[in-house]
Tab-separated table of C-alpha atoms in Angstrom:
chain	number	residue	atom	x	y	z
Y	646	GLN	CA	0.000	0.000	0.000
Y	647	LEU	CA	1.310	3.420	-0.943
Y	648	ASP	CA	1.054	6.525	1.221
Y	649	ASP	CA	-1.994	7.674	-0.772
Y	650	GLY	CA	-4.238	5.255	1.167
Y	651	VAL	CA	-5.333	3.382	-1.978
Y	652	ASP	CA	-4.959	-0.397	-2.156
Y	653	HIS	CA	-2.872	-1.019	-5.301
Y	654	SER	CA	-2.656	-4.795	-4.841
Y	655	VAL	CA	-5.338	-5.571	-7.448
Y	656	GLU	CA	-3.993	-5.552	-10.986
Y	657	ASP	CA	-5.596	-2.814	-13.056
Y	658	GLN	CA	-6.614	-4.416	-16.358
Y	659	ARG	CA	-7.014	-1.010	-18.007
Y	660	MET	CA	-3.294	-0.264	-17.816
Y	661	LYS	CA	-0.268	-1.818	-19.516
Y	662	VAL	CA	3.210	-1.016	-18.221
Y	663	SER	CA	6.654	-1.931	-19.521
Y	664	VAL	CA	9.846	-1.346	-17.547
Y	665	SER	CA	13.414	-1.557	-18.784
Y	666	HIS	CA	16.773	-0.542	-17.361
Y	667	GLN	CA	20.409	-0.563	-18.274
Y	668	TYR	CA	22.761	1.610	-16.296
Y	669	PRO	CA	22.484	4.585	-16.170
Y	670	TRP	CA	18.972	4.592	-17.688
Y	671	VAL	CA	15.584	3.452	-16.451
Y	672	CYS	CA	12.530	3.685	-18.675
Y	673	ILE	CA	8.917	3.138	-17.689
Y	674	ALA	CA	6.247	3.307	-20.366
Y	675	GLN	CA	2.565	3.142	-19.671
Y	676	GLN	CA	-0.395	2.695	-21.951
Y	677	GLU	CA	-3.953	3.193	-20.810
Y	678	LEU	CA	-6.515	1.049	-22.567
Y	679	ILE	CA	-9.599	2.823	-23.842
Y	680	GLU	CA	-12.830	1.618	-22.310
Y	681	GLY	CA	-15.109	-0.049	-24.838
Y	682	VAL	CA	-12.303	-0.744	-27.336
Y	683	SER	CA	-11.625	-4.461	-27.573
Y	684	LEU	CA	-8.651	-4.450	-29.940
Y	685	PRO	CA	-5.757	-6.587	-28.727
Y	686	CYS	CA	-3.029	-4.452	-27.242
Y	687	TYR	CA	0.591	-5.598	-27.293
Y	688	PHE	CA	2.975	-3.241	-25.595
Y	689	GLY	CA	6.631	-3.777	-24.731
Y	690	MET	CA	9.893	-1.879	-24.871
Y	691	ASP	CA	13.539	-2.270	-24.035
Y	692	VAL	CA	16.274	0.261	-23.342
Y	693	VAL	CA	19.815	-0.449	-24.532
Y	694	VAL	CA	23.094	1.375	-23.985
Y	695	PHE	CA	25.575	0.691	-26.775
Y	696	THR	CA	28.703	-0.027	-24.721
Y	697	GLU	CA	31.356	-2.716	-24.756
Y	698	LYS	CA	30.546	-5.605	-22.463
Y	699	THR	CA	33.910	-7.238	-21.977
Y	700	ASN	CA	34.954	-8.750	-18.639
Y	701	GLN	CA	36.965	-11.674	-17.285
Y	702	TYR	CA	34.482	-14.194	-18.721
Y	703	THR	CA	34.149	-12.533	-22.126
Y	704	PRO	CA	37.436	-10.656	-22.634
Y	705	THR	CA	36.691	-9.666	-26.252
Y	706	ILE	CA	33.610	-8.417	-28.089
Y	707	THR	CA	33.622	-11.658	-30.083
Y	708	ASP	CA	33.561	-13.666	-26.832
Y	709	PHE	CA	30.710	-11.515	-25.494
Y	710	LEU	CA	28.648	-11.887	-28.659
Y	711	THR	CA	29.303	-15.629	-28.945
Y	712	SER	CA	27.911	-16.134	-25.435
Y	713	TYR	CA	24.531	-14.991	-26.833
Y	714	LYS	CA	24.637	-16.896	-30.127
Y	715	ASP	CA	22.027	-19.452	-29.010
Y	716	SER	CA	19.536	-16.627	-28.381
Y	717	PHE	CA	19.229	-15.912	-32.101
Y	718	THR	CA	18.087	-17.886	-35.097
Y	719	PRO	CA	20.841	-18.810	-37.585
Y	720	TRP	CA	19.543	-16.118	-39.951
Y	721	GLU	CA	19.638	-13.414	-37.243
Y	722	TRP	CA	23.115	-14.480	-36.163
Y	723	GLN	CA	24.302	-14.195	-39.751
Y	724	ARG	CA	22.899	-10.629	-39.862
Y	725	ILE	CA	24.825	-9.735	-36.696
Y	726	GLN	CA	28.066	-11.149	-38.059
Y	727	ASN	CA	27.889	-9.841	-41.622
Y	728	ARG	CA	26.716	-6.803	-43.472
Y	729	SER	CA	25.738	-6.154	-47.032
Y	730	THR	CA	28.118	-4.034	-49.076
Y	731	GLN	CA	25.144	-2.484	-50.875
Y	732	PRO	CA	22.167	-0.785	-49.237
Y	733	PRO	CA	18.910	-2.687	-49.607
Y	734	THR	CA	16.196	-1.416	-51.894
Y	735	SER	CA	13.042	-3.034	-53.144
Y	736	TRP	CA	14.657	-3.876	-56.492
Y	737	LEU	CA	18.251	-4.626	-55.470
Y	738	ARG	CA	18.970	-7.817	-53.571
Y	739	ARG	CA	21.849	-8.178	-51.157
Y	740	THR	CA	24.495	-9.914	-53.221
Y	741	ARG	CA	27.736	-9.791	-51.255
Y	742	LYS	CA	28.341	-9.908	-47.538
Y	743	ASP	CA	31.478	-8.826	-45.731
Y	744	PRO	CA	32.387	-9.303	-42.074
Y	745	ARG	CA	31.432	-6.437	-39.793
Y	746	GLY	CA	33.863	-4.715	-37.471
Y	747	ASP	CA	33.473	-5.408	-33.729
Y	748	ASN	CA	31.618	-2.155	-33.010
Y	749	GLU	CA	29.206	-2.727	-35.917
Y	750	LYS	CA	28.530	-6.260	-34.668
Y	751	LEU	CA	27.908	-4.966	-31.160
Y	752	ARG	CA	25.427	-2.311	-32.355
Y	753	GLU	CA	23.592	-4.847	-34.526
Y	754	PHE	CA	23.489	-7.291	-31.601
Y	755	PHE	CA	22.060	-4.702	-29.190
Y	756	LEU	CA	19.459	-3.565	-31.722
Y	757	ARG	CA	18.259	-7.103	-32.393
Y	758	TRP	CA	18.401	-8.075	-28.699
Y	759	ALA	CA	16.290	-5.041	-27.750
Y	760	ILE	CA	13.678	-5.906	-30.389
Y	761	LYS	CA	13.453	-9.480	-29.110
Y	762	GLU	CA	13.180	-8.371	-25.487
Y	763	ALA	CA	10.515	-5.755	-26.278
Y	764	TYR	CA	8.528	-8.366	-28.216
Y	765	THR	CA	8.570	-10.913	-25.386
Y	766	LYS	CA	7.601	-8.198	-22.893
Y	767	ALA	CA	4.659	-7.279	-25.121
Y	768	LEU	CA	3.565	-10.915	-24.980
Y	769	GLY	CA	3.872	-10.818	-21.194
Y	770	LEU	CA	6.604	-13.478	-21.187
Y	771	GLY	CA	9.842	-11.473	-20.908
Y	772	LEU	CA	12.879	-13.727	-20.750
Y	773	GLY	CA	10.552	-16.719	-20.197
Y	774	LEU	CA	10.364	-17.279	-23.963
Y	775	ASP	CA	13.433	-18.713	-25.687
Y	776	PHE	CA	14.733	-15.963	-27.947
Y	777	ASP	CA	15.804	-18.473	-30.595
Y	778	SER	CA	12.212	-19.736	-30.900
Y	779	PHE	CA	11.191	-16.748	-33.034
Y	780	GLU	CA	12.824	-14.534	-35.624
Y	781	THR	CA	12.628	-10.774	-36.055
Y	782	ARG	CA	13.244	-8.794	-39.201
Y	783	LEU	CA	13.700	-5.068	-39.677
Y	784	ARG	CA	11.370	-3.576	-42.260
Y	785	GLY	CA	13.327	-1.751	-44.939
Y	786	ILE	CA	16.638	-3.312	-43.852
Y	787	ASP	CA	16.222	-7.090	-43.875
Y	788	GLU	CA	13.996	-7.365	-46.912
Y	789	GLY	CA	15.332	-9.175	-49.911
């Protein structure tokens, strides 16, 4: 019970909340459902700070990334590891892939990880759903 005297122990079904944090940031997003509207509402978000995550267990960026390999589908992992040398368009297919530099790999990893985490939060499952059990694609980037 908060100091306002209201019992907040009953879950309010009219409100969806998503919380994410990564030092030094904390983000709380709230969505109020409109009474009388019965459309399904999926709401989730994730905050990511693009910083190196090396330590004694993962001394290099490659080691860090490899520790998460099983959280991605083979296609997603390939996208993290490689980049197209030509920008995608609706008429031009990706034809040649070159290895990314460590910082590019790290940014791609964090972007794709955040999308997966936001999606599972929207489903109400969070980290309870195996991240390799579904695949995400970025509209306008992964097409082709």
